Coordinates of C-alpha atoms and ligand atoms in Angstrom, one line a residue:
X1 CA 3.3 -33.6 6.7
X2 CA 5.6 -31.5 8.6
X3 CA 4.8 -27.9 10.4
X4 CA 6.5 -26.3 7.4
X5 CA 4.9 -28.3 4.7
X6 CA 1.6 -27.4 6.7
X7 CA 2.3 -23.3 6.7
X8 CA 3.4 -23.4 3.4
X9 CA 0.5 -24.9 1.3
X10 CA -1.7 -22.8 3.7
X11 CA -0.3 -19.4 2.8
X12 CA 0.1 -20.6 -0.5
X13 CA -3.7 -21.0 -0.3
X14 CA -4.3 -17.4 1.0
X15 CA -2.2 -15.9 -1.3
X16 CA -4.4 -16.4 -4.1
X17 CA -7.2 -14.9 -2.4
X18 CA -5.3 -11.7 -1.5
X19 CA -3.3 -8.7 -2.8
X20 CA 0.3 -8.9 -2.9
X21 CA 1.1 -6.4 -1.0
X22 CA -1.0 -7.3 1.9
X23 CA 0.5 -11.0 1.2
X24 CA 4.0 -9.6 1.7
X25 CA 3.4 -7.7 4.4
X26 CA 1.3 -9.9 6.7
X27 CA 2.5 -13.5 5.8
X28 CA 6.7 -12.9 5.5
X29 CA 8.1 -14.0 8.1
X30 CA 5.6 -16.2 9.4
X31 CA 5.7 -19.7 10.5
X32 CA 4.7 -22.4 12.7
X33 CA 5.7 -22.8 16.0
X34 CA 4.1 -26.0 17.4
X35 CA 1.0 -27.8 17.8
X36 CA -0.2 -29.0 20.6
X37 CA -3.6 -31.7 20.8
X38 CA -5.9 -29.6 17.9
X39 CA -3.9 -26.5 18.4
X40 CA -1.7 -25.0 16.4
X41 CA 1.0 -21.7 17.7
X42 CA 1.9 -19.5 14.4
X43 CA 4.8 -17.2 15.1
X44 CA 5.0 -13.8 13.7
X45 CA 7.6 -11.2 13.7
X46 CA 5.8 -8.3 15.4
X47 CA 3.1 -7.7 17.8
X48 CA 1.5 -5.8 15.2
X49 CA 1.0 -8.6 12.5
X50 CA -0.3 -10.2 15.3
X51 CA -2.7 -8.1 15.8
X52 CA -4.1 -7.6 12.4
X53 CA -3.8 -11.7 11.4
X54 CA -5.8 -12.2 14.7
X55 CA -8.5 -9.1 13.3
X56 CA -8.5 -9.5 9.3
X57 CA -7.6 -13.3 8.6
X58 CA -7.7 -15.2 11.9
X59 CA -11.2 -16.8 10.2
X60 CA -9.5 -17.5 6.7
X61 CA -6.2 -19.4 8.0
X62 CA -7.9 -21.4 9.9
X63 CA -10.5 -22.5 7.5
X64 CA -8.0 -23.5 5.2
X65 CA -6.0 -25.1 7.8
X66 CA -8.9 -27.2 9.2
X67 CA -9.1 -28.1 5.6
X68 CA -5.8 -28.9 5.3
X69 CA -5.3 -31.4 7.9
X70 CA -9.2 -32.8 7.9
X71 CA -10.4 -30.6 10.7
X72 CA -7.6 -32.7 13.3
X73 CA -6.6 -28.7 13.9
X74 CA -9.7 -26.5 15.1
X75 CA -7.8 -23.3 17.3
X76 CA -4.6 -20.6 15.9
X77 CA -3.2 -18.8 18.4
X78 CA -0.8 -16.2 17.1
X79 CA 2.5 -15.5 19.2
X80 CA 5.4 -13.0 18.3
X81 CA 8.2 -14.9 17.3
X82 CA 11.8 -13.8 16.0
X83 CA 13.3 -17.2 15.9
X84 CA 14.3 -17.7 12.3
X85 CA 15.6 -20.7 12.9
X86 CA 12.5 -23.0 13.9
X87 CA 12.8 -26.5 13.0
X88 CA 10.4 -28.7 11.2
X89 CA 8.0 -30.8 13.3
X90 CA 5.6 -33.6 12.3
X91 CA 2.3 -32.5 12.2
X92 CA 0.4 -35.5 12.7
X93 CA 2.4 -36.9 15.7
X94 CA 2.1 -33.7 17.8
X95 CA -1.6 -33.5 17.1
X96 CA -2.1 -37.0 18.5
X97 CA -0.8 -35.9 21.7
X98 CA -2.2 -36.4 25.4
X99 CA -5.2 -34.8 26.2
X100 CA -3.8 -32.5 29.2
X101 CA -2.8 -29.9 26.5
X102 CA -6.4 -29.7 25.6
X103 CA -6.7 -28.6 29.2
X104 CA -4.2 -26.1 29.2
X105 CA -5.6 -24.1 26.3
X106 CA -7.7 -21.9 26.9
X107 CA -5.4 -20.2 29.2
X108 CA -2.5 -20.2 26.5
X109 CA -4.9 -18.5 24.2
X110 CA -5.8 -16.2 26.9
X111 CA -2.2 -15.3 27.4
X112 CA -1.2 -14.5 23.9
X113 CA -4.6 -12.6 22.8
X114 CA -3.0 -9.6 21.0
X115 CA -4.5 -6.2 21.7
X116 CA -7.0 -4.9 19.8
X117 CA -5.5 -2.8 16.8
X118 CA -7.5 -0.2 17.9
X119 CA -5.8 -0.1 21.5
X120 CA -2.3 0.4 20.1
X121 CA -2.0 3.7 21.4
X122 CA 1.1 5.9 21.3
X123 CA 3.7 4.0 22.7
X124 CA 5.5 7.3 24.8
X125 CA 8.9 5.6 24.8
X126 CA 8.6 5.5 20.8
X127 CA 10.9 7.9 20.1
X128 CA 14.1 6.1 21.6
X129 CA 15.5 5.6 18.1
X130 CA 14.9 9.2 17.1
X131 CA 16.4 12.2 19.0
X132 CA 15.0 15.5 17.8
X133 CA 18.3 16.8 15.7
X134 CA 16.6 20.3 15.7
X135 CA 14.3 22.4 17.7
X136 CA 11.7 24.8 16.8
X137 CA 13.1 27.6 19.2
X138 CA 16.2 27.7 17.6
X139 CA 14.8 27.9 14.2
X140 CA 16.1 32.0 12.6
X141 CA 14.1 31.6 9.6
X142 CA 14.8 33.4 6.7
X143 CA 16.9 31.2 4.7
X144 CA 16.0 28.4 3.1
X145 CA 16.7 26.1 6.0
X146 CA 14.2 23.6 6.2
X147 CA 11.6 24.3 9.3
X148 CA 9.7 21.7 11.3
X149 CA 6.6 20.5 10.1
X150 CA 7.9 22.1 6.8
X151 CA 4.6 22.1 4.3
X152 CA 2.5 20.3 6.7
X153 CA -1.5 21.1 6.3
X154 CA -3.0 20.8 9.2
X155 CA -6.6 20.2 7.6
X156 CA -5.0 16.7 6.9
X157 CA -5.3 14.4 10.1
X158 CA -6.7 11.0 10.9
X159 CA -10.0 12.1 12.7
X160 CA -11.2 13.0 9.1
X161 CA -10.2 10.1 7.4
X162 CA -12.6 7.6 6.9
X163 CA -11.2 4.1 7.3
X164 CA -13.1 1.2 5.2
X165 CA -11.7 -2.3 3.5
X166 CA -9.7 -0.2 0.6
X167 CA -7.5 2.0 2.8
X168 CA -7.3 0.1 6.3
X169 CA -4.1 -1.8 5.5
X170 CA -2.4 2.3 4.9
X171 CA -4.0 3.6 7.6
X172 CA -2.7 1.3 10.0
X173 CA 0.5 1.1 8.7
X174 CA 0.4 4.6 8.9
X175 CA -0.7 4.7 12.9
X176 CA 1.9 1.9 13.8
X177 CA 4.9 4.4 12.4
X178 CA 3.3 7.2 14.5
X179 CA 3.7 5.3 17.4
X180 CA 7.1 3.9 16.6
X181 CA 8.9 6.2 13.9
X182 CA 12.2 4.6 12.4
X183 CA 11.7 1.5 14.1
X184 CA 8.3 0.2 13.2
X185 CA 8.4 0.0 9.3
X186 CA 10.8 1.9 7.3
X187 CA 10.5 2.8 4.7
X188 CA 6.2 2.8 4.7
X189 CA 5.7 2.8 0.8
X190 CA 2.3 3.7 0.3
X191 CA 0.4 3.2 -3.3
X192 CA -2.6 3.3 -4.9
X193 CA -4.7 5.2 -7.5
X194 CA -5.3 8.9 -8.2
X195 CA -8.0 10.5 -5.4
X196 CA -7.5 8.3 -3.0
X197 CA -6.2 9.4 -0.3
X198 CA -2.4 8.8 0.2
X199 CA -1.4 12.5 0.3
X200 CA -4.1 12.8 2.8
X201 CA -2.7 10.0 5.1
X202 CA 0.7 10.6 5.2
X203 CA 0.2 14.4 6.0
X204 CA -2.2 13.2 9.0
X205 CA 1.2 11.2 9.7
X206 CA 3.1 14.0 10.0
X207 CA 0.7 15.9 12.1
X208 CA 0.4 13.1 14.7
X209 CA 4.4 12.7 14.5
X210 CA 4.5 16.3 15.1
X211 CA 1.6 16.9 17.7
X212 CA 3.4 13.9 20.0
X213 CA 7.1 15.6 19.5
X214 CA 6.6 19.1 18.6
X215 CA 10.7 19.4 18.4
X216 CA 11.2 16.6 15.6
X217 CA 11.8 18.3 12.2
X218 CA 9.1 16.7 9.8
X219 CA 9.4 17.3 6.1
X220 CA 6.6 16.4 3.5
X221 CA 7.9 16.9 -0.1
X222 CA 6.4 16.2 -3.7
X223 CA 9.0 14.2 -5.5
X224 CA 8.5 17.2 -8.1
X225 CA 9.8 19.4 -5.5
X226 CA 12.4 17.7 -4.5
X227 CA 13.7 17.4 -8.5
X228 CA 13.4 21.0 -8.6
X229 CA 15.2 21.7 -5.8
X230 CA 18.0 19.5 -6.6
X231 CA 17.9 21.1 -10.3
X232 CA 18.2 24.3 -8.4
X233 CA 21.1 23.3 -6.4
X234 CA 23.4 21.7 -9.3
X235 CA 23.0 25.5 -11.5
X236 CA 23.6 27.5 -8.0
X237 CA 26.8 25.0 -7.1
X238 CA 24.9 24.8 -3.4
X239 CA 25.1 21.2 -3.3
X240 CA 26.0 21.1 0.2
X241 CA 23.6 23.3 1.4
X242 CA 20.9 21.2 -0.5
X243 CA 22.3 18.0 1.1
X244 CA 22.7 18.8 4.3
X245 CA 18.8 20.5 4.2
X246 CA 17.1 17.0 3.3
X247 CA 19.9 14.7 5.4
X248 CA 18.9 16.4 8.5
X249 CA 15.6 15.7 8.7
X250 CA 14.5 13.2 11.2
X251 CA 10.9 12.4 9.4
X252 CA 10.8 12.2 5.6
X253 CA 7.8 12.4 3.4
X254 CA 8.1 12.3 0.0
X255 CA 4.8 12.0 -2.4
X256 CA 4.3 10.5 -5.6
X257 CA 7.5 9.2 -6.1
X258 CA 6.2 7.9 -9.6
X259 CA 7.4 10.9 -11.0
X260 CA 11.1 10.1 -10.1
X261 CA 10.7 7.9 -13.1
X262 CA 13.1 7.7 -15.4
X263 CA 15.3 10.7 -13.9
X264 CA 18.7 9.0 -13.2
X265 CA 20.3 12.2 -11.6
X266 CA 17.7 12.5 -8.9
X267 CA 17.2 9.3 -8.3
X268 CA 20.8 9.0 -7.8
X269 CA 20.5 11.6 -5.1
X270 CA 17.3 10.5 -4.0
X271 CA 19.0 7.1 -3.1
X272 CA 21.9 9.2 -0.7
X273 CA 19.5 11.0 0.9
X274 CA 17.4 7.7 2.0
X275 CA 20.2 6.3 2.6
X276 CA 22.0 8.7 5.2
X277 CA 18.3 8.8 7.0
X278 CA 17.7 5.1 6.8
X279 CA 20.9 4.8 8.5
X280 CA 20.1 7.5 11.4
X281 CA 16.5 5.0 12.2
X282 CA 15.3 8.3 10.3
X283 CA 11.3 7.1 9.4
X284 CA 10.8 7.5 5.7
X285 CA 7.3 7.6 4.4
X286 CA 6.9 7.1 0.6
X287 CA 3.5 7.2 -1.8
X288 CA 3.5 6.4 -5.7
X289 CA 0.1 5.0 -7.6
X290 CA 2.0 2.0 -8.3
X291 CA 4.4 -0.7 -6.3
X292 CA 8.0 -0.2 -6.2
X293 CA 8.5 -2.7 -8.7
X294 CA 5.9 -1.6 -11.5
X295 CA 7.5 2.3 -11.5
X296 CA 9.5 2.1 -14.6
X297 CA 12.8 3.6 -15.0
X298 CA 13.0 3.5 -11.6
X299 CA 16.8 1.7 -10.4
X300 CA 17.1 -1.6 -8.5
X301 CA 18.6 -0.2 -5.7
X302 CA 16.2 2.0 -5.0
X303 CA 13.1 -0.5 -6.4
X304 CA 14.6 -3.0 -3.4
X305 CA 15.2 0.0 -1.0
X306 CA 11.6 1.2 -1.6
X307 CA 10.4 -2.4 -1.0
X308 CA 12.7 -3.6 2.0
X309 CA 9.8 -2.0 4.8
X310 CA 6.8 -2.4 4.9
X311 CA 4.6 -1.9 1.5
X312 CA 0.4 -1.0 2.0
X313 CA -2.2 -0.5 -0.9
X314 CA -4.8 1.7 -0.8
X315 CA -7.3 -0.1 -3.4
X316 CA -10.8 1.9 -4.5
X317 CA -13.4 3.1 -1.7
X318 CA -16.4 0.3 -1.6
X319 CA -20.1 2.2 -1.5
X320 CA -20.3 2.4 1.9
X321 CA -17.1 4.4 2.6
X322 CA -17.9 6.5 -0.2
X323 CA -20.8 7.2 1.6
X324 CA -19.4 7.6 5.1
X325 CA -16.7 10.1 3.4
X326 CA -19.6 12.3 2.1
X327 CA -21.6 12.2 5.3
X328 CA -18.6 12.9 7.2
X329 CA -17.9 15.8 5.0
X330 CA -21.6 17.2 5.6
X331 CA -21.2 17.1 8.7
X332 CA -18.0 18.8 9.1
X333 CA -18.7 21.8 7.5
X334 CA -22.1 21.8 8.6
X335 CA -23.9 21.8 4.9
X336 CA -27.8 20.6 4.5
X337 CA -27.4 17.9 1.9
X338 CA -30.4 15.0 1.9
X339 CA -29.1 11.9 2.6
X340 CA -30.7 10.9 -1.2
X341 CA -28.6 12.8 -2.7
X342 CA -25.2 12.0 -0.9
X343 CA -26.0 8.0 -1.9
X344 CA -26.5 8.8 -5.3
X345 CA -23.2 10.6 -5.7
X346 CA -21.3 7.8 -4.2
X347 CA -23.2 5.5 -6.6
X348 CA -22.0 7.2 -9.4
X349 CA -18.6 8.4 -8.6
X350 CA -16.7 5.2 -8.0
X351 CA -12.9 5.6 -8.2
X352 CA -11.8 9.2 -6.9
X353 CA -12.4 10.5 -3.9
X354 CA -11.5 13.6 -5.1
X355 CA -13.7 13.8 -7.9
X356 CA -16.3 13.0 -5.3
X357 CA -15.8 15.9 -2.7
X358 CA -15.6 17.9 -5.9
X359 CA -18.9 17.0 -6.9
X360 CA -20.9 17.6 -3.3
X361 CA -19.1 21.4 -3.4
X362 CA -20.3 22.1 -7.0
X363 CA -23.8 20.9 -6.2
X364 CA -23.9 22.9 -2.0
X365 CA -22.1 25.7 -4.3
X366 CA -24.9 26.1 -7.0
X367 CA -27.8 25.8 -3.9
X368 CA -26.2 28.3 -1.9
X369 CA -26.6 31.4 -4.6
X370 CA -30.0 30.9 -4.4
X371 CA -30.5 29.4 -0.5
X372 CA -32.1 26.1 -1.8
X373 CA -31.5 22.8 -0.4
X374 CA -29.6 20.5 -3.2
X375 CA -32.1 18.5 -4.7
X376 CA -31.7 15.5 -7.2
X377 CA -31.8 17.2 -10.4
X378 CA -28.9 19.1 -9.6
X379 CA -27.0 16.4 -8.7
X380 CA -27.8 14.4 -12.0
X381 CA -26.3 17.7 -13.6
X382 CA -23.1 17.9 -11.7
X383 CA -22.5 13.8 -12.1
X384 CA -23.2 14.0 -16.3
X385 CA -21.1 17.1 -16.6
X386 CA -17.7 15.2 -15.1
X387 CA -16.5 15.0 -18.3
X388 CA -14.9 11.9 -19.4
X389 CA -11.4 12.3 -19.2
X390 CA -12.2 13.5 -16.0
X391 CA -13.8 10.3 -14.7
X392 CA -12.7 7.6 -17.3
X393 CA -13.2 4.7 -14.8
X394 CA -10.3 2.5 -13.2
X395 CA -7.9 0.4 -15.7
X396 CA -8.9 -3.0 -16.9
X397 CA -7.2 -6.2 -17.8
X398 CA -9.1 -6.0 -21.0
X399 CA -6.8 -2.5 -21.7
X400 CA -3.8 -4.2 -20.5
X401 CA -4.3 -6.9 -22.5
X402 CA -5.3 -4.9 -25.3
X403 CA -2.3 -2.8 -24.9
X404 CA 0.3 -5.9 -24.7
X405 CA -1.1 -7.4 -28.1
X406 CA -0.8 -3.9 -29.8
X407 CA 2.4 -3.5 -28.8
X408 CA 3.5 -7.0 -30.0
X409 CA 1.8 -6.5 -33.2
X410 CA -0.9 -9.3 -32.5
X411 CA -4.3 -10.3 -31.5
X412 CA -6.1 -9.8 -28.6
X413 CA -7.2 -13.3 -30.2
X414 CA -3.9 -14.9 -30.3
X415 CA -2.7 -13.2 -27.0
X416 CA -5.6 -15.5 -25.0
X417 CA -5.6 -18.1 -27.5
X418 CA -4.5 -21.4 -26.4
X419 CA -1.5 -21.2 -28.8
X420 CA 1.8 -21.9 -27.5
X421 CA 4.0 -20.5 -29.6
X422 CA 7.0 -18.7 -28.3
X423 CA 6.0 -15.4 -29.7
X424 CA 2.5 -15.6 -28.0
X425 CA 3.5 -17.1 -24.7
X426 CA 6.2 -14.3 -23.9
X427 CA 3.4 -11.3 -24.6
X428 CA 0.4 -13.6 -22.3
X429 CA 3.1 -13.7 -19.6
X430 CA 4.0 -10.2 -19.7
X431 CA 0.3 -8.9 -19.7
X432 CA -0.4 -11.7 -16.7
X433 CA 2.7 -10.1 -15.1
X434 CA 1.4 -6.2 -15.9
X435 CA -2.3 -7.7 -14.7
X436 CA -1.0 -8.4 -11.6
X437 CA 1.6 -5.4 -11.0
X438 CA -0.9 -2.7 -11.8
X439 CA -4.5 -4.0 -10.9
X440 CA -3.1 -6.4 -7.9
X441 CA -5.5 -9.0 -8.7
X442 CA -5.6 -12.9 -8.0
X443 CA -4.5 -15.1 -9.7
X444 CA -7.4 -17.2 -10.7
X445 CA -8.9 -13.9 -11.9
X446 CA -5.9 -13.1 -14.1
X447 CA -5.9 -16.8 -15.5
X448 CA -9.9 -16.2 -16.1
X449 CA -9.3 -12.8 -18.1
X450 CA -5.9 -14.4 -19.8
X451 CA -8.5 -17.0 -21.7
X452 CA -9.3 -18.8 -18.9
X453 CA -6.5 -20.7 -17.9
X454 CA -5.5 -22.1 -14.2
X455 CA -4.4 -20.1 -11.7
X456 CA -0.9 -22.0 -11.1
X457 CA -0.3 -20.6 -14.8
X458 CA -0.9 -17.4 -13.9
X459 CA 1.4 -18.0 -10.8
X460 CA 4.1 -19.0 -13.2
X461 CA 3.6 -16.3 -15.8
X462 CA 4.0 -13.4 -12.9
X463 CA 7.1 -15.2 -11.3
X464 CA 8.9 -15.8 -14.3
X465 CA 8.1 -12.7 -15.6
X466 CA 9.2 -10.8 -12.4
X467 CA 12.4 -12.9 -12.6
X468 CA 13.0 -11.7 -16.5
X469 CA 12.2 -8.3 -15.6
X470 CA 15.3 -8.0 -12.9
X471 CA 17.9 -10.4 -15.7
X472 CA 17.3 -9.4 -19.1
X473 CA 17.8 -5.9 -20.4
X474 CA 14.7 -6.6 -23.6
X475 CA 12.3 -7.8 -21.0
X476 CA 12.6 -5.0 -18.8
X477 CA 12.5 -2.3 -21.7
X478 CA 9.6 -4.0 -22.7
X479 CA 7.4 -4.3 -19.8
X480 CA 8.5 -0.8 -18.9
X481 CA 7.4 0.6 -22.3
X482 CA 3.8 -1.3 -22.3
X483 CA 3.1 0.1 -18.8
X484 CA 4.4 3.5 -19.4
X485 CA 1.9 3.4 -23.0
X486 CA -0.6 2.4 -21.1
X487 CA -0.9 5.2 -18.8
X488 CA 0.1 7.6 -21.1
X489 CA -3.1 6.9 -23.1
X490 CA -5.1 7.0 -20.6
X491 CA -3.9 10.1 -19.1
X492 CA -5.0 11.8 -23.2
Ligands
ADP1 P1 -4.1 11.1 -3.5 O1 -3.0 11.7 -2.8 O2 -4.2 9.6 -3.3 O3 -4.3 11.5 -4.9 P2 -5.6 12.8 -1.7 O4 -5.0 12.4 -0.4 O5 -5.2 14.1 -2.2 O6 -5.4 11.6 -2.8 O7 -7.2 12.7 -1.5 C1 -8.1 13.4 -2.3 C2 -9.1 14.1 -1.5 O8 -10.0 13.1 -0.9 C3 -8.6 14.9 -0.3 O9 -9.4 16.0 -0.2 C4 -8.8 13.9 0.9 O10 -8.9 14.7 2.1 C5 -10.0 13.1 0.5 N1 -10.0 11.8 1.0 C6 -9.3 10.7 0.5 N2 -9.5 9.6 1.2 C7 -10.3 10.0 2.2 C8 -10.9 9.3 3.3 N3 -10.7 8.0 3.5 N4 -11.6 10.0 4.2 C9 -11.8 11.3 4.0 N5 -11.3 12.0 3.0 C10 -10.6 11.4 2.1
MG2 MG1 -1.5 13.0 -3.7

């Protein structure tokens, strides 16, 4: 078995464990370098990736390697790399070499530790790509120039964010273009479900952008506001004006780009205007509640723009951040809540953050009329009175699944049958596709929910389907459709 052989079944390994998006982001690009006696050197492309392979998946790669090549490899040491160009090496006849590297190891791995994520402070030469194109003294307001820091709220920075497993992979990304903007990752597409936090965290971005170079012009934008304002500028003829406002920004953040969908004018300006920032190392910071590739009606160009940076899911809060978010919240604005209480909310309120901040003011709010501390049986009323729509729960295969057969006129019977006729096996792919798109799961899980077929299937079904999707017009109207039904009746 050669190095590459090694790396790849060993990724291939991981990436069934793992979302795609942290896939993509933390194993392209990755490779091995050598191995010496029972140590192998993986190179990476950044000191960053480094970092967070060493923190978040040192452990699983080298279980799976040790597995891999019968324990004969036992240490990873991680080293920034940009050689694309490495050549295979044997495997086995490297590890059988003398024992004087044995010797020298410890002191490699000394050498190449990465620093702790947590360390990765500011870098101060950061901004070398970036020269501030406006200043804040020269600002005449008045017109509709656009102002530094324009629609920045300052109540959203990253000492009240609570980091746990569902948002770290954002949040990080988020720090690391603070530190570097326009060099680090660009564009940072950010996505994940409704309440969760990814208007919150790109705001805090701003802030820190701005509180480390007060004279860079920052602009955060809904993607609603920016199709308004381009409406605007068509009727008025004030194109220019309208370009040159969003072109001269040197920090873009646009949210929810979701809603771009299907809106072929603006998305054709859109695609200038990221375009003449990209260019300028301009950082571009983008949230939707789905990956590039699952918004439909959304072009290619700017599907393969959106995804050519860096891409980091925010997935739901687990207990204990829900927890932490409420405490913190207490705390902050100084409210008398028993612990009980807080636990029980973030029990029952799973999938919005939102929802759950909403519920803490409703039951402080109804306390404070009559100066009583919140007590249990008010919570229980504020939790049952969320009315359904309101908290409907997170999407399930089942409903994808149930949605795909529906719109093929079939069975949810025939659609996980074992059947393999062609007008059941194109439907099952497409929902294993849409399975994996929207909920990001594994693959053995999708094979499990698909009638409980391998995981390479599953594998197959999303590739192929991904492939389709890009090549044939029918394919893409279809899968656009199914997902676009599929929200749409859950938003009713
Ligand atoms: P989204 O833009 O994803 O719909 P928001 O950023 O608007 O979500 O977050 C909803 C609310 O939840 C906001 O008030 C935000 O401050 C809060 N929130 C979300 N995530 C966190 C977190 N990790 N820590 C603290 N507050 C959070
Ligand atoms: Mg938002």
């Amino acid at each position: 078995m050669n190095s590459e052989q090694l790396w790849q079944s060993v990724i291939g390994e991981l990436e069934l464990s793992i979302s795609k998006a942290n896939f993509t982001t933390w194993f392209k690009d990755t490779h091995i370098i050598h191995a010496h006696g029972d140590t192998v050197t993986i190179g990476v492309p950044n000191s960053f990736t480094e970092a967070w392979l060493q923190k978040k998946y040192k452990d699983d790669i080298l279980q799976t390697i040790k597995k891999k090549t019968n324990n004969t490899i036992t240490q990873i040491i991680f080293k920034v790399d940009t050689n694309k160009n490495i050549q295979p090496i044997e495997i086995g006849e490297e590890v059988k070499s003398d024992t004087q590297e044995d010797v020298e190891q410890p002191q490699q791995q000394k050498k190449s530790a990465p620093p702790p994520l947590t360390s990765m402070h500011p870098v101060k030469s950061g901004y070398s790509g970036l020269k501030p194109v406006f200043s804040n003294t020269q600002n005449n307001s008045g017109d509709n120039t656009i102002k530094s820091s324009f629609n920045l709220n300052p109540k959203y920075i990253f000492d009240n964010f609570i980091v746990g497993k569902g948002n770290e992979l954002a949040y990080a990304a988020c720090k690391a273009v603070v530190d570097n903007p326009g060099s680090m990752y660009n564009p940072l597409f950010i996505y994940g479900g409704v309440g969760l936090g990814k208007t919150h965290l790109v705001q805090a971005a701003g802030n820190a952008i701005l509180e480390q170079n007060p004279d860079l012009k920052i602009l955060y934008i809904t993607t609603e506001k920016f199709t308004n304002d381009y409406i605007q500028a068509v009727k008025n003829g004030q194109m220019e004006k309208f370009r040159s406002n969003y072109r001269s920004v040197d920090i873009l953040l646009v949210d929810d780009i979701q809603f771009m969908s299907g809106k072929d004018q603006t998305q054709e300006e859109f695609f200038h205007t990221f375009n003449a920032l990209y260019q300028n190392n301009k950082q571009i910071i983008i949230t939707s509640d789905r990956p590039p590739m699952a918004i439909p009606s959304l072009e290619r160009r700017l599907v393969s723009r959106f995804a050519s940076g860096m891409i980091a899911d925010i997935s739901q809060p687990d207990l204990e951040t829900r927890v932490a978010i409420l405490e913190h919240k207490v705390h902050e604005k100084n409210l008398n809540v028993p612990k009980n209480i807080l636990q029980y909310l973030a029990d029952q309120i799973q999938t919005n953050i939102r929802e759950l901040e909403g519920a803490l003011n409703k039951i402080v709010a109804m306390h404070q009329l009559n100066d009583t501390t919140p007590d249990m049986e008010t919570a229980k009323r504020v939790v049952s009175s969320l009315t359904a729509t309101m908290y409907q729960g997170s999407l399930t295969a089942k409903q994808i699944i149930s949605a795909v057969a529906n719109y093929y006129g079939i069975t949810v019977q025939e659609l996980v049958s074992l059947s393999r006729k062609k007008d059941l096996v194109i439907p099952r792919q497409i929902a294993m596709y849409i399975v994996r798109t929207e909920l990001n799961s594994s693959f053995p899980t999708i094979g499990d929910e698909l009638g409980g077929r391998d995981h390479t299937t599953a594998m197959h079904a999303c590739t192929k389907i991904g492939d389709l999707v890009k090549k044939d017009e029918k394919i893409k109207h279809d899968v656009e459709t199914i997902i676009t039904q599929i929200h749409q009746q859950r938003a009713s």
